[in-house]
Amino acid sequence: MEQTPPLAVGGFGGLYFEQFQVGMCIETASRTITEADLVNFAGISGDFTALHTDEESSKKGPFRRRIAHGMLIQSIATGLAIQTRVFEGTIAALVSMDIRWLNPIYPGDTITLLLDVTEVDPVPSKRSGKITLNSRVVNQDGVVCVGGTWGTLLLCERAAKTARRRSARQGGEAS
């Protein structure tokens, strides 16, 4: 499959289903994982596993130091995707997510998310379509640390514009 150059980060509003093509690549901004991220995620999730919270006991473990929670990284990756604004106002639902943790991410690592469009499937209602994205979280050295597949429903342009017109006639505003 031929891959297009990454889209610019945060340069425009949401893309409609019809605007996605197989081979498109979306590259996000980068973000550094901090000590505070690990502490806050442990508190929110209740996952106080020593591997994530105790530096001394982690030295005896397989990674020789603390690593970030896998779900913390996936949550940050989702946020990075949203911050591109590629899905702004056009995402109907995230319908599936398959995640594979391949390499550890440590406090101080800087990560970037890459999303490659691998499938574009219209939904029979014609109001939305499903795109499948291959996701890769890479660290500052270009090592793929998390891989996966996301299934996303996106609004079709015609249906979204019709809904906005209908809402405007009724005195409301469609989101």
CSV table of C-alpha atoms in Angstrom, one decimal:
chain,number,residue,atom,x,y,z
A,1,MET,CA,0.0,0.0,0.0
A,2,GLU,CA,1.3,3.4,-1.0
A,3,GLN,CA,1.4,5.9,1.9
A,4,THR,CA,0.9,9.6,1.5
A,5,PRO,CA,3.0,12.1,3.5
A,6,PRO,CA,1.6,12.9,6.9
A,7,LEU,CA,-1.1,15.6,7.2
A,8,ALA,CA,-0.2,18.8,8.9
A,9,VAL,CA,-0.8,18.8,12.6
A,10,GLY,CA,-3.8,20.9,13.7
A,11,GLY,CA,-4.0,22.9,10.5
A,12,PHE,CA,-7.7,22.6,9.8
A,13,GLY,CA,-11.1,21.4,11.0
A,14,GLY,CA,-12.6,18.0,10.8
A,15,LEU,CA,-12.6,15.9,7.7
A,16,TYR,CA,-15.7,14.1,6.5
A,17,PHE,CA,-15.9,10.4,5.7
A,18,GLU,CA,-15.6,11.1,2.0
A,19,GLN,CA,-12.3,13.0,2.4
A,20,PHE,CA,-10.4,10.0,3.9
A,21,GLN,CA,-8.5,7.8,1.5
A,22,VAL,CA,-6.6,4.5,2.0
A,23,GLY,CA,-3.0,5.4,2.4
A,24,MET,CA,-3.5,8.7,4.2
A,25,CYS,CA,-1.2,9.2,7.2
A,26,ILE,CA,-2.0,11.5,10.1
A,27,GLU,CA,0.9,12.5,12.3
A,28,THR,CA,0.2,14.1,15.6
A,29,ALA,CA,2.2,16.6,17.7
A,30,SER,CA,4.6,15.0,20.2
A,31,ARG,CA,4.2,14.8,24.0
A,32,THR,CA,6.6,14.0,26.8
A,33,ILE,CA,5.5,11.5,29.4
A,34,THR,CA,6.1,12.9,32.9
A,35,GLU,CA,6.3,11.6,36.5
A,36,ALA,CA,3.0,13.5,37.1
A,37,ASP,CA,1.3,11.6,34.3
A,38,LEU,CA,2.1,8.2,36.0
A,39,VAL,CA,1.1,9.4,39.5
A,40,ASN,CA,-2.2,11.0,38.2
A,41,PHE,CA,-3.1,8.0,36.1
A,42,ALA,CA,-2.5,5.6,39.0
A,43,GLY,CA,-4.8,7.8,41.2
A,44,ILE,CA,-7.5,8.0,38.5
A,45,SER,CA,-7.4,4.3,37.5
A,46,GLY,CA,-6.6,2.7,40.8
A,47,ASP,CA,-3.7,0.9,39.1
A,48,PHE,CA,-0.9,1.3,41.7
A,49,THR,CA,1.1,-1.6,40.4
A,50,ALA,CA,4.8,-1.2,41.5
A,51,LEU,CA,5.9,-1.5,37.9
A,52,HIS,CA,4.4,2.0,37.4
A,53,THR,CA,4.7,3.5,40.9
A,54,ASP,CA,7.7,2.2,42.8
A,55,GLU,CA,11.2,3.0,41.4
A,56,GLU,CA,13.1,0.8,43.9
A,57,SER,CA,11.1,-2.4,43.3
A,58,SER,CA,11.0,-1.7,39.5
A,59,LYS,CA,14.8,-1.9,39.5
A,60,LYS,CA,14.5,-5.6,40.1
A,61,GLY,CA,11.9,-6.1,37.4
A,62,PRO,CA,12.2,-6.9,33.7
A,63,PHE,CA,12.5,-3.2,32.6
A,64,ARG,CA,15.0,-2.2,35.4
A,65,ARG,CA,12.9,1.0,36.0
A,66,ARG,CA,9.3,2.2,36.1
A,67,ILE,CA,7.3,2.2,32.9
A,68,ALA,CA,4.2,4.1,32.0
A,69,HIS,CA,0.8,2.3,32.2
A,70,GLY,CA,-0.2,0.9,28.9
A,71,MET,CA,-3.7,2.4,29.1
A,72,LEU,CA,-2.2,5.8,30.0
A,73,ILE,CA,-0.3,5.8,26.8
A,74,GLN,CA,-3.4,4.7,24.8
A,75,SER,CA,-5.4,7.5,26.5
A,76,ILE,CA,-2.7,10.1,25.6
A,77,ALA,CA,-2.6,8.7,22.0
A,78,THR,CA,-6.4,9.2,21.7
A,79,GLY,CA,-6.0,12.8,22.9
A,80,LEU,CA,-3.2,13.4,20.5
A,81,ALA,CA,-5.4,12.2,17.7
A,82,ILE,CA,-8.2,14.5,18.7
A,83,GLN,CA,-5.9,17.5,19.0
A,84,THR,CA,-5.0,17.2,15.3
A,85,ARG,CA,-8.6,18.5,14.7
A,86,VAL,CA,-8.8,16.0,11.8
A,87,PHE,CA,-11.9,14.5,13.5
A,88,GLU,CA,-13.3,17.8,14.9
A,89,GLY,CA,-17.1,17.9,14.4
A,90,THR,CA,-17.1,14.9,12.2
A,91,ILE,CA,-16.5,11.9,14.4
A,92,ALA,CA,-19.7,9.9,15.2
A,93,ALA,CA,-18.1,7.2,17.3
A,94,LEU,CA,-15.0,5.2,18.0
A,95,VAL,CA,-16.4,1.7,17.5
A,96,SER,CA,-13.4,-0.5,18.1
A,97,MET,CA,-9.8,-0.5,19.3
A,98,ASP,CA,-7.2,-3.3,19.2
A,99,ILE,CA,-4.1,-2.5,21.1
A,100,ARG,CA,-0.7,-4.2,21.2
A,101,TRP,CA,2.0,-3.0,23.7
A,102,LEU,CA,5.3,-3.8,22.0
A,103,ASN,CA,8.0,-1.8,23.9
A,104,PRO,CA,8.0,0.1,27.2
A,105,ILE,CA,7.6,3.8,27.5
A,106,TYR,CA,9.4,5.4,30.4
A,107,PRO,CA,8.9,8.7,32.2
A,108,GLY,CA,10.8,11.3,30.1
A,109,ASP,CA,10.1,9.6,26.8
A,110,THR,CA,8.5,11.7,24.1
A,111,ILE,CA,5.8,10.0,22.0
A,112,THR,CA,4.1,10.7,18.7
A,113,LEU,CA,1.0,9.0,17.2
A,114,LEU,CA,0.9,8.0,13.6
A,115,LEU,CA,-2.4,6.9,12.1
A,116,ASP,CA,-2.6,5.3,8.6
A,117,VAL,CA,-6.0,4.9,6.9
A,118,THR,CA,-6.2,1.2,5.8
A,119,GLU,CA,-9.9,0.8,5.0
A,120,VAL,CA,-12.8,3.2,4.0
A,121,ASP,CA,-16.2,1.5,4.2
A,122,PRO,CA,-19.5,3.3,3.6
A,123,VAL,CA,-22.3,2.5,6.1
A,124,PRO,CA,-25.7,1.6,4.5
A,125,SER,CA,-27.5,4.6,6.2
A,126,LYS,CA,-25.3,7.0,4.1
A,127,ARG,CA,-25.2,9.3,7.1
A,128,SER,CA,-21.7,8.0,8.1
A,129,GLY,CA,-18.9,5.8,7.0
A,130,LYS,CA,-16.4,3.7,8.8
A,131,ILE,CA,-12.6,4.1,8.5
A,132,THR,CA,-10.1,1.7,9.9
A,133,LEU,CA,-6.8,3.2,11.1
A,134,ASN,CA,-3.5,1.5,11.8
A,135,SER,CA,-2.1,3.2,14.9
A,136,ARG,CA,1.5,3.4,16.0
A,137,VAL,CA,2.8,5.2,19.0
A,138,VAL,CA,6.5,5.9,18.5
A,139,ASN,CA,9.1,7.2,21.0
A,140,GLN,CA,11.7,9.9,20.4
A,141,ASP,CA,14.0,7.2,18.8
A,142,GLY,CA,11.4,6.2,16.3
A,143,VAL,CA,10.8,2.8,18.1
A,144,VAL,CA,7.2,1.6,17.8
A,145,CYS,CA,6.0,1.1,21.4
A,146,VAL,CA,2.3,0.6,20.9
A,147,GLY,CA,0.5,-0.7,17.8
A,148,GLY,CA,-3.1,-1.2,17.0
A,149,THR,CA,-6.2,-0.8,14.9
A,150,TRP,CA,-8.9,1.8,15.4
A,151,GLY,CA,-12.4,1.6,13.9
A,152,THR,CA,-14.1,5.0,13.6
A,153,LEU,CA,-17.5,6.1,12.3
A,154,LEU,CA,-17.3,9.5,10.6
A,155,LEU,CA,-20.2,11.7,9.4
A,156,CYS,CA,-20.8,12.0,5.7
A,157,GLU,CA,-20.6,15.6,4.5
A,158,ARG,CA,-24.1,15.7,2.9
A,159,ALA,CA,-25.8,14.3,6.0
A,160,ALA,CA,-23.9,16.7,8.3
A,161,LYS,CA,-24.8,19.7,6.2
A,162,THR,CA,-28.5,18.7,6.1
A,163,ALA,CA,-28.6,18.3,9.9
A,164,ARG,CA,-27.0,21.8,10.3
A,165,ARG,CA,-29.6,23.4,8.0
A,166,ARG,CA,-32.4,21.6,9.7
A,167,SER,CA,-31.1,22.7,13.1
A,168,ALA,CA,-30.7,26.3,11.9
A,169,ARG,CA,-34.3,26.4,10.7
A,170,GLN,CA,-35.5,25.2,14.1
A,171,GLY,CA,-33.4,27.9,15.9
A,172,GLY,CA,-30.8,25.4,17.3
A,173,GLU,CA,-27.3,24.7,16.5
A,174,ALA,CA,-25.9,21.3,15.5
A,175,SER,CA,-22.6,20.2,16.8
